Amino acid sequence: MAPQAHPANASRPRKGGQLELEIDSLAHGGRGVARAGGYVVFVSGGLPGDLVRAEVTKPKKRFAEARTVELLRPGADRIANTCLHEGEPCPGAPWQGLAYEQQLVEKQRQVDEALRRIGKLDGYELEEIVPAIEQWRYRNKLEYSFGPGEGGAALGFHASGRWDLVVGIEDCRLASERGNAARNELREWARSEAVEPYDRQARTGTLCNLVVREGRRSGQIQTRLVTTPKRFPKPPVDLHTVVDAGSGGSDGPTGALGEEMLREQLCGLDFEMSYNAFFQTNTEMAERLYGVAAEYAGLSGNERVFDLYCGIGTIGLTMAARAGEVWGLEIVPEAIADAERNAERNGIGNARFLAGSARTGVRPLVEQAGRPDVVLLDPPRPGLSQKIVRRVLECEAKRIVYVSCNPTTLAPNAAQLVEAGYTLRRVRPVDMFPQTPHIECVAEFDKA
Ligand SMILES: C[S@@+](CC[C@H](N)C(=O)[O-])C[C@H]1O[C@@H](n2cnc3c(N)ncnc32)[C@H](O)[C@@H]1O
């Protein structure tokens, strides 16, 4: 919801101050919305109906941000948190207090609200959200942080809004039991070898992060340890990335200590992916998502399809049997190399992949391939810039299928497409991320 004007007589909450707040709704991004003396306050950890004591973290002119420090009275619809770490609700599952049915209702509402309020759109069909198959233990990738703990390094998530505090995790209920075991094994190794967590402030220590990725169908677990350049005993992981943490830390060299590629099956095809290539984090729901995208694409077997933001080629390759030809474009060269190998591995001969950015790569793609009949878009959370939407418009495709992980950036992109002559025909949310406010949806645009 949009922040409201601040009345002249309301005193601005100060940073660090505490307020008693009743949460009345949920904002995009998942925080609770409350009002304090005319201010709108966005409260992390607050759900509708809750009365909370919250600490102001960012007082701004027209609204403030705050984090719940105590739940004084739970809302009537709240359900008990079941994913707790050191007694605190898991920062990775901030909506776990909301019954799953309500999470779905809220996500459906937020997609509609974004399109109507931000995009000023109407007349489209909003199809029923596809619920998740698994409400817990669905994530195939999790990134954990190291921090100081009792008895050696702690390994878990940063407490919400606290970069200096890592909450140690024994069982993350978003990850599988096998993924949890892999993380705990690495923590025990760090403790037994007395390898220190990296301390950002003091700039001392070694261990930064651990990324655990899982092939849900292949049964493979891949671990990647991220450390500073300090020397330490050989870790029991598959990959090791060294970062120059002192300078703010960009990725350093990655060394393979075990299996380098992660394998997975999706929609009946075999895929392999590099450690830095994107892969949908909910394998089972990725199939549902791609199913909706394929239905919206409505391919008859002859179309030229552009798969922009193609990653390792998954969407385009799963549609290739129903298309004339598929052309993928993606900025990460390793992902493109993976996509080419994935096409070959699955005996798909009508798909080509090019490395490049959507901003500069679409025009050369049209020159090489010709104009597409269907464009698939699956950008990261910021969505498309206006310029990239213009490049997409130049393709003059009959249909655009937009897979979005952020309805608030889909909305302005959709408005620009509609302004240029496309009709937003239908939209369908797909719940890829239960217990969290993250929303995925698919939208179909047709040219008149
Ligand atoms: C949400 S992922 C989708 C990947 C793939 N479609 C899938 O379903 O697995 C977005 C992809 O866009 C890529 N990307 C980010 N910025 C890009 C850009 N400017 N041009 C092309 N690709 C980009 C990312 O590397 C990532 O692979």
PDB file of C-alpha atoms in Angstrom, residues 214-440:
ATOM      1  CA  GLU A 214      20.045 -29.952  -3.912  1.00  0.00           C
ATOM      2  CA  GLY A 215      18.989 -31.934  -6.960  1.00  0.00           C
ATOM      3  CA  ARG A 216      15.576 -33.001  -5.676  1.00  0.00           C
ATOM      4  CA  ARG A 217      15.195 -35.690  -8.324  1.00  0.00           C
ATOM      5  CA  SER A 218      18.875 -36.526  -8.863  1.00  0.00           C
ATOM      6  CA  GLY A 219      19.428 -36.924  -5.101  1.00  0.00           C
ATOM      7  CA  GLN A 220      22.631 -34.876  -5.370  1.00  0.00           C
ATOM      8  CA  ILE A 221      23.673 -32.373  -2.690  1.00  0.00           C
ATOM      9  CA  GLN A 222      26.154 -29.660  -3.624  1.00  0.00           C
ATOM     10  CA  THR A 223      27.931 -27.537  -1.029  1.00  0.00           C
ATOM     11  CA  ARG A 224      29.888 -24.371  -1.729  1.00  0.00           C
ATOM     12  CA  LEU A 225      31.909 -22.652   0.954  1.00  0.00           C
ATOM     13  CA  VAL A 226      32.693 -18.942   0.654  1.00  0.00           C
ATOM     14  CA  THR A 227      35.718 -17.745   2.629  1.00  0.00           C
ATOM     15  CA  THR A 228      38.335 -15.024   2.849  1.00  0.00           C
ATOM     16  CA  PRO A 229      41.750 -15.863   1.331  1.00  0.00           C
ATOM     17  CA  LYS A 230      43.156 -17.147   4.680  1.00  0.00           C
ATOM     18  CA  ARG A 231      44.606 -20.675   4.760  1.00  0.00           C
ATOM     19  CA  PHE A 232      42.730 -23.390   6.653  1.00  0.00           C
ATOM     20  CA  PRO A 233      42.335 -27.191   6.588  1.00  0.00           C
ATOM     21  CA  LYS A 234      40.657 -28.668   3.481  1.00  0.00           C
ATOM     22  CA  PRO A 235      36.868 -28.401   3.965  1.00  0.00           C
ATOM     23  CA  PRO A 236      34.416 -31.250   3.197  1.00  0.00           C
ATOM     24  CA  VAL A 237      32.565 -29.340   0.427  1.00  0.00           C
ATOM     25  CA  ASP A 238      32.192 -29.581  -3.351  1.00  0.00           C
ATOM     26  CA  LEU A 239      33.166 -26.017  -4.232  1.00  0.00           C
ATOM     27  CA  HIS A 240      35.197 -23.303  -2.583  1.00  0.00           C
ATOM     28  CA  THR A 241      34.893 -19.622  -3.452  1.00  0.00           C
ATOM     29  CA  VAL A 242      37.394 -17.089  -2.137  1.00  0.00           C
ATOM     30  CA  VAL A 243      36.178 -13.520  -1.689  1.00  0.00           C
ATOM     31  CA  ASP A 244      38.141 -10.437  -0.900  1.00  0.00           C
ATOM     32  CA  ALA A 245      35.941  -9.631   2.088  1.00  0.00           C
ATOM     33  CA  GLY A 246      38.079  -6.633   3.079  1.00  0.00           C
ATOM     34  CA  SER A 247      37.176  -4.729  -0.068  1.00  0.00           C
ATOM     35  CA  GLY A 248      33.471  -5.459   0.206  1.00  0.00           C
ATOM     36  CA  GLY A 249      33.786  -8.873  -1.410  1.00  0.00           C
ATOM     37  CA  SER A 250      33.231  -9.727  -5.046  1.00  0.00           C
ATOM     38  CA  ASP A 251      33.438 -13.380  -6.024  1.00  0.00           C
ATOM     39  CA  GLY A 252      36.974 -14.681  -6.182  1.00  0.00           C
ATOM     40  CA  PRO A 253      38.154 -17.914  -7.769  1.00  0.00           C
ATOM     41  CA  THR A 254      35.993 -20.956  -7.366  1.00  0.00           C
ATOM     42  CA  GLY A 255      37.752 -24.246  -6.900  1.00  0.00           C
ATOM     43  CA  ALA A 256      36.101 -27.599  -7.352  1.00  0.00           C
ATOM     44  CA  LEU A 257      36.808 -29.960  -4.474  1.00  0.00           C
ATOM     45  CA  GLY A 258      34.040 -32.382  -5.389  1.00  0.00           C
ATOM     46  CA  GLU A 259      31.386 -32.576  -8.119  1.00  0.00           C
ATOM     47  CA  GLU A 260      31.217 -29.275  -9.929  1.00  0.00           C
ATOM     48  CA  MET A 261      27.893 -29.549 -11.768  1.00  0.00           C
ATOM     49  CA  LEU A 262      24.503 -30.018 -10.180  1.00  0.00           C
ATOM     50  CA  ARG A 263      22.106 -32.317 -11.988  1.00  0.00           C
ATOM     51  CA  GLU A 264      18.318 -32.136 -11.925  1.00  0.00           C
ATOM     52  CA  GLN A 265      15.289 -33.361 -13.825  1.00  0.00           C
ATOM     53  CA  LEU A 266      12.445 -31.053 -14.748  1.00  0.00           C
ATOM     54  CA  CYS A 267       9.384 -31.681 -16.939  1.00  0.00           C
ATOM     55  CA  GLY A 268      10.881 -34.984 -18.039  1.00  0.00           C
ATOM     56  CA  LEU A 269      14.195 -33.440 -19.201  1.00  0.00           C
ATOM     57  CA  ASP A 270      17.701 -33.726 -17.706  1.00  0.00           C
ATOM     58  CA  PHE A 271      19.523 -30.544 -16.761  1.00  0.00           C
ATOM     59  CA  GLU A 272      22.971 -29.667 -15.473  1.00  0.00           C
ATOM     60  CA  MET A 273      23.858 -26.310 -14.013  1.00  0.00           C
ATOM     61  CA  SER A 274      26.959 -24.384 -13.021  1.00  0.00           C
ATOM     62  CA  TYR A 275      27.211 -23.088  -9.474  1.00  0.00           C
ATOM     63  CA  ASN A 276      26.532 -19.487 -10.547  1.00  0.00           C
ATOM     64  CA  ALA A 277      23.644 -20.275 -12.917  1.00  0.00           C
ATOM     65  CA  PHE A 278      20.085 -19.539 -11.823  1.00  0.00           C
ATOM     66  CA  PHE A 279      17.719 -22.433 -11.232  1.00  0.00           C
ATOM     67  CA  GLN A 280      14.175 -22.125  -9.827  1.00  0.00           C
ATOM     68  CA  THR A 281      14.476 -22.757  -6.066  1.00  0.00           C
ATOM     69  CA  ASN A 282      11.301 -24.846  -5.841  1.00  0.00           C
ATOM     70  CA  THR A 283      11.796 -27.730  -8.274  1.00  0.00           C
ATOM     71  CA  GLU A 284       8.310 -29.233  -7.950  1.00  0.00           C
ATOM     72  CA  MET A 285       6.551 -25.875  -8.388  1.00  0.00           C
ATOM     73  CA  ALA A 286       8.846 -24.870 -11.281  1.00  0.00           C
ATOM     74  CA  GLU A 287       7.050 -27.580 -13.266  1.00  0.00           C
ATOM     75  CA  ARG A 288       3.681 -26.015 -12.407  1.00  0.00           C
ATOM     76  CA  LEU A 289       5.003 -22.548 -13.270  1.00  0.00           C
ATOM     77  CA  TYR A 290       6.340 -23.707 -16.616  1.00  0.00           C
ATOM     78  CA  GLY A 291       3.043 -25.525 -17.208  1.00  0.00           C
ATOM     79  CA  VAL A 292       1.137 -22.234 -16.859  1.00  0.00           C
ATOM     80  CA  ALA A 293       3.699 -20.458 -19.084  1.00  0.00           C
ATOM     81  CA  ALA A 294       3.322 -23.197 -21.742  1.00  0.00           C
ATOM     82  CA  GLU A 295      -0.474 -22.980 -21.595  1.00  0.00           C
ATOM     83  CA  TYR A 296      -0.312 -19.189 -22.011  1.00  0.00           C
ATOM     84  CA  ALA A 297       2.232 -19.483 -24.868  1.00  0.00           C
ATOM     85  CA  GLY A 298      -0.305 -21.691 -26.692  1.00  0.00           C
ATOM     86  CA  LEU A 299       2.273 -23.102 -29.119  1.00  0.00           C
ATOM     87  CA  SER A 300       1.138 -25.101 -32.151  1.00  0.00           C
ATOM     88  CA  GLY A 301       4.499 -26.494 -33.277  1.00  0.00           C
ATOM     89  CA  ASN A 302       5.650 -23.865 -35.767  1.00  0.00           C
ATOM     90  CA  GLU A 303       6.387 -20.763 -33.742  1.00  0.00           C
ATOM     91  CA  ARG A 304       9.701 -18.996 -33.329  1.00  0.00           C
ATOM     92  CA  VAL A 305      10.060 -18.461 -29.575  1.00  0.00           C
ATOM     93  CA  PHE A 306      12.452 -16.061 -27.833  1.00  0.00           C
ATOM     94  CA  ASP A 307      13.280 -17.109 -24.257  1.00  0.00           C
ATOM     95  CA  LEU A 308      14.728 -13.907 -22.802  1.00  0.00           C
ATOM     96  CA  TYR A 309      16.432 -14.249 -19.374  1.00  0.00           C
ATOM     97  CA  CYS A 310      16.685 -17.974 -20.118  1.00  0.00           C
ATOM     98  CA  GLY A 311      19.122 -19.115 -17.396  1.00  0.00           C
ATOM     99  CA  ILE A 312      20.181 -22.694 -18.205  1.00  0.00           C
ATOM    100  CA  GLY A 313      17.437 -22.890 -20.836  1.00  0.00           C
ATOM    101  CA  THR A 314      14.758 -24.606 -18.769  1.00  0.00           C
ATOM    102  CA  ILE A 315      11.614 -22.778 -19.939  1.00  0.00           C
ATOM    103  CA  GLY A 316      12.516 -22.754 -23.634  1.00  0.00           C
ATOM    104  CA  LEU A 317      13.760 -26.351 -23.658  1.00  0.00           C
ATOM    105  CA  THR A 318      10.638 -27.658 -21.933  1.00  0.00           C
ATOM    106  CA  MET A 319       8.578 -25.941 -24.690  1.00  0.00           C
ATOM    107  CA  ALA A 320      10.875 -26.823 -27.610  1.00  0.00           C
ATOM    108  CA  ALA A 321       8.900 -29.913 -28.680  1.00  0.00           C
ATOM    109  CA  ARG A 322       5.848 -27.684 -29.195  1.00  0.00           C
ATOM    110  CA  ALA A 323       7.754 -24.876 -30.996  1.00  0.00           C
ATOM    111  CA  GLY A 324       9.318 -24.441 -34.426  1.00  0.00           C
ATOM    112  CA  GLU A 325      12.489 -23.008 -32.931  1.00  0.00           C
ATOM    113  CA  VAL A 326      13.644 -21.588 -29.589  1.00  0.00           C
ATOM    114  CA  TRP A 327      16.226 -18.839 -29.094  1.00  0.00           C
ATOM    115  CA  GLY A 328      17.494 -18.163 -25.568  1.00  0.00           C
ATOM    116  CA  LEU A 329      19.257 -15.018 -24.332  1.00  0.00           C
ATOM    117  CA  GLU A 330      20.937 -14.768 -20.942  1.00  0.00           C
ATOM    118  CA  ILE A 331      23.631 -12.593 -19.355  1.00  0.00           C
ATOM    119  CA  VAL A 332      25.600 -15.294 -17.479  1.00  0.00           C
ATOM    120  CA  PRO A 333      27.899 -17.035 -20.011  1.00  0.00           C
ATOM    121  CA  GLU A 334      28.230 -20.193 -17.885  1.00  0.00           C
ATOM    122  CA  ALA A 335      24.424 -20.534 -17.871  1.00  0.00           C
ATOM    123  CA  ILE A 336      24.414 -20.270 -21.681  1.00  0.00           C
ATOM    124  CA  ALA A 337      27.079 -22.975 -21.928  1.00  0.00           C
ATOM    125  CA  ASP A 338      24.885 -25.094 -19.620  1.00  0.00           C
ATOM    126  CA  ALA A 339      21.815 -24.380 -21.801  1.00  0.00           C
ATOM    127  CA  GLU A 340      23.654 -25.525 -24.951  1.00  0.00           C
ATOM    128  CA  ARG A 341      24.763 -28.737 -23.245  1.00  0.00           C
ATOM    129  CA  ASN A 342      21.250 -29.235 -21.849  1.00  0.00           C
ATOM    130  CA  ALA A 343      19.766 -29.013 -25.350  1.00  0.00           C
ATOM    131  CA  GLU A 344      22.273 -31.593 -26.599  1.00  0.00           C
ATOM    132  CA  ARG A 345      21.809 -33.875 -23.580  1.00  0.00           C
ATOM    133  CA  ASN A 346      18.073 -34.026 -24.262  1.00  0.00           C
ATOM    134  CA  GLY A 347      18.414 -34.413 -28.027  1.00  0.00           C
ATOM    135  CA  ILE A 348      16.754 -31.048 -28.708  1.00  0.00           C
ATOM    136  CA  GLY A 349      17.918 -29.742 -32.072  1.00  0.00           C
ATOM    137  CA  ASN A 350      15.715 -26.660 -32.518  1.00  0.00           C
ATOM    138  CA  ALA A 351      17.101 -24.489 -29.678  1.00  0.00           C
ATOM    139  CA  ARG A 352      19.959 -21.956 -29.843  1.00  0.00           C
ATOM    140  CA  PHE A 353      21.352 -19.905 -26.963  1.00  0.00           C
ATOM    141  CA  LEU A 354      23.216 -16.612 -26.932  1.00  0.00           C
ATOM    142  CA  ALA A 355      25.073 -14.887 -24.104  1.00  0.00           C
ATOM    143  CA  GLY A 356      24.252 -11.219 -23.732  1.00  0.00           C
ATOM    144  CA  SER A 357      22.154  -8.692 -21.909  1.00  0.00           C
ATOM    145  CA  ALA A 358      18.495  -8.121 -22.741  1.00  0.00           C
ATOM    146  CA  ARG A 359      19.298  -4.427 -23.167  1.00  0.00           C
ATOM    147  CA  THR A 360      21.794  -4.876 -25.990  1.00  0.00           C
ATOM    148  CA  GLY A 361      21.097  -8.435 -27.122  1.00  0.00           C
ATOM    149  CA  VAL A 362      17.520  -8.318 -28.433  1.00  0.00           C
ATOM    150  CA  ARG A 363      18.162  -6.339 -31.642  1.00  0.00           C
ATOM    151  CA  PRO A 364      21.083  -8.589 -32.744  1.00  0.00           C
ATOM    152  CA  LEU A 365      18.921 -11.600 -31.879  1.00  0.00           C
ATOM    153  CA  VAL A 366      16.135 -10.371 -34.177  1.00  0.00           C
ATOM    154  CA  GLU A 367      18.717  -9.751 -36.936  1.00  0.00           C
ATOM    155  CA  GLN A 368      20.068 -13.285 -36.575  1.00  0.00           C
ATOM    156  CA  ALA A 369      16.876 -15.231 -35.952  1.00  0.00           C
ATOM    157  CA  GLY A 370      14.126 -13.066 -37.453  1.00  0.00           C
ATOM    158  CA  ARG A 371      11.094 -11.751 -35.596  1.00  0.00           C
ATOM    159  CA  PRO A 372       9.631 -14.083 -32.968  1.00  0.00           C
ATOM    160  CA  ASP A 373       6.016 -15.196 -32.764  1.00  0.00           C
ATOM    161  CA  VAL A 374       6.185 -15.553 -28.987  1.00  0.00           C
ATOM    162  CA  VAL A 375       8.483 -13.845 -26.472  1.00  0.00           C
ATOM    163  CA  LEU A 376       8.972 -15.394 -23.031  1.00  0.00           C
ATOM    164  CA  LEU A 377      10.225 -13.018 -20.349  1.00  0.00           C
ATOM    165  CA  ASP A 378      11.489 -14.149 -16.945  1.00  0.00           C
ATOM    166  CA  PRO A 379      13.525 -11.280 -15.488  1.00  0.00           C
ATOM    167  CA  PRO A 380      14.951 -10.934 -11.955  1.00  0.00           C
ATOM    168  CA  ARG A 381      13.001  -8.989  -9.289  1.00  0.00           C
ATOM    169  CA  PRO A 382      13.650  -5.456 -10.672  1.00  0.00           C
ATOM    170  CA  GLY A 383      11.800  -6.430 -13.860  1.00  0.00           C
ATOM    171  CA  LEU A 384      12.536  -4.774 -17.221  1.00  0.00           C
ATOM    172  CA  SER A 385      13.758  -1.225 -17.733  1.00  0.00           C
ATOM    173  CA  GLN A 386      11.578   0.924 -20.001  1.00  0.00           C
ATOM    174  CA  LYS A 387      14.286   0.631 -22.653  1.00  0.00           C
ATOM    175  CA  ILE A 388      14.220  -3.172 -22.546  1.00  0.00           C
ATOM    176  CA  VAL A 389      10.410  -3.116 -22.851  1.00  0.00           C
ATOM    177  CA  ARG A 390      10.917  -0.977 -25.979  1.00  0.00           C
ATOM    178  CA  ARG A 391      13.329  -3.600 -27.364  1.00  0.00           C
ATOM    179  CA  VAL A 392      10.730  -6.286 -26.667  1.00  0.00           C
ATOM    180  CA  LEU A 393       8.068  -4.185 -28.407  1.00  0.00           C
ATOM    181  CA  GLU A 394      10.322  -3.914 -31.475  1.00  0.00           C
ATOM    182  CA  CYS A 395      10.110  -7.711 -31.789  1.00  0.00           C
ATOM    183  CA  GLU A 396       6.423  -7.304 -32.719  1.00  0.00           C
ATOM    184  CA  ALA A 397       5.602 -10.747 -31.328  1.00  0.00           C
ATOM    185  CA  LYS A 398       1.966 -11.826 -31.439  1.00  0.00           C
ATOM    186  CA  ARG A 399       2.208 -12.969 -27.845  1.00  0.00           C
ATOM    187  CA  ILE A 400       4.323 -12.191 -24.802  1.00  0.00           C
ATOM    188  CA  VAL A 401       4.365 -14.496 -21.798  1.00  0.00           C
ATOM    189  CA  TYR A 402       5.860 -12.776 -18.762  1.00  0.00           C
ATOM    190  CA  VAL A 403       6.966 -14.882 -15.781  1.00  0.00           C
ATOM    191  CA  SER A 404       7.384 -12.480 -12.879  1.00  0.00           C
ATOM    192  CA  CYS A 405       8.779 -12.893  -9.371  1.00  0.00           C
ATOM    193  CA  ASN A 406       7.657  -9.404  -8.382  1.00  0.00           C
ATOM    194  CA  PRO A 407       4.178  -8.062  -9.213  1.00  0.00           C
ATOM    195  CA  THR A 408       5.231  -4.493  -8.326  1.00  0.00           C
ATOM    196  CA  THR A 409       7.737  -4.486 -11.209  1.00  0.00           C
ATOM    197  CA  LEU A 410       5.521  -6.548 -13.511  1.00  0.00           C
ATOM    198  CA  ALA A 411       2.833  -3.838 -13.183  1.00  0.00           C
ATOM    199  CA  PRO A 412       4.706  -0.895 -14.804  1.00  0.00           C
ATOM    200  CA  ASN A 413       6.142  -3.207 -17.484  1.00  0.00           C
ATOM    201  CA  ALA A 414       2.618  -4.486 -18.183  1.00  0.00           C
ATOM    202  CA  ALA A 415       1.312  -0.912 -18.388  1.00  0.00           C
ATOM    203  CA  GLN A 416       3.992  -0.052 -20.967  1.00  0.00           C
ATOM    204  CA  LEU A 417       3.123  -3.121 -23.065  1.00  0.00           C
ATOM    205  CA  VAL A 418      -0.594  -2.302 -22.903  1.00  0.00           C
ATOM    206  CA  GLU A 419       0.078   1.337 -23.761  1.00  0.00           C
ATOM    207  CA  ALA A 420       1.911   0.114 -26.869  1.00  0.00           C
ATOM    208  CA  GLY A 421      -1.040  -1.976 -28.057  1.00  0.00           C
ATOM    209  CA  TYR A 422      -0.904  -5.318 -26.259  1.00  0.00           C
ATOM    210  CA  THR A 423      -3.854  -6.661 -24.287  1.00  0.00           C
ATOM    211  CA  LEU A 424      -3.186  -8.130 -20.862  1.00  0.00           C
ATOM    212  CA  ARG A 425      -5.376 -11.192 -21.262  1.00  0.00           C
ATOM    213  CA  ARG A 426      -4.818 -13.265 -18.138  1.00  0.00           C
ATOM    214  CA  VAL A 427      -2.629 -13.569 -15.086  1.00  0.00           C
ATOM    215  CA  ARG A 428      -2.076 -16.522 -12.793  1.00  0.00           C
ATOM    216  CA  PRO A 429      -0.110 -16.480  -9.536  1.00  0.00           C
ATOM    217  CA  VAL A 430       1.817 -19.665  -8.684  1.00  0.00           C
ATOM    218  CA  ASP A 431       2.907 -20.181  -5.097  1.00  0.00           C
ATOM    219  CA  MET A 432       6.586 -21.085  -5.272  1.00  0.00           C
ATOM    220  CA  PHE A 433       7.464 -19.769  -1.805  1.00  0.00           C
ATOM    221  CA  PRO A 434       5.078 -20.827   0.999  1.00  0.00           C
ATOM    222  CA  GLN A 435       5.640 -19.204   4.445  1.00  0.00           C
ATOM    223  CA  THR A 436       7.195 -16.167   2.745  1.00  0.00           C
ATOM    224  CA  PRO A 437       5.729 -13.059   1.070  1.00  0.00           C
ATOM    225  CA  HIS A 438       7.450 -13.830  -2.258  1.00  0.00           C
ATOM    226  CA  ILE A 439       5.037 -13.949  -5.179  1.00  0.00           C
ATOM    227  CA  GLU A 440       5.464 -15.526  -8.596  1.00  0.00           C
TER     228      GLU A 440
END
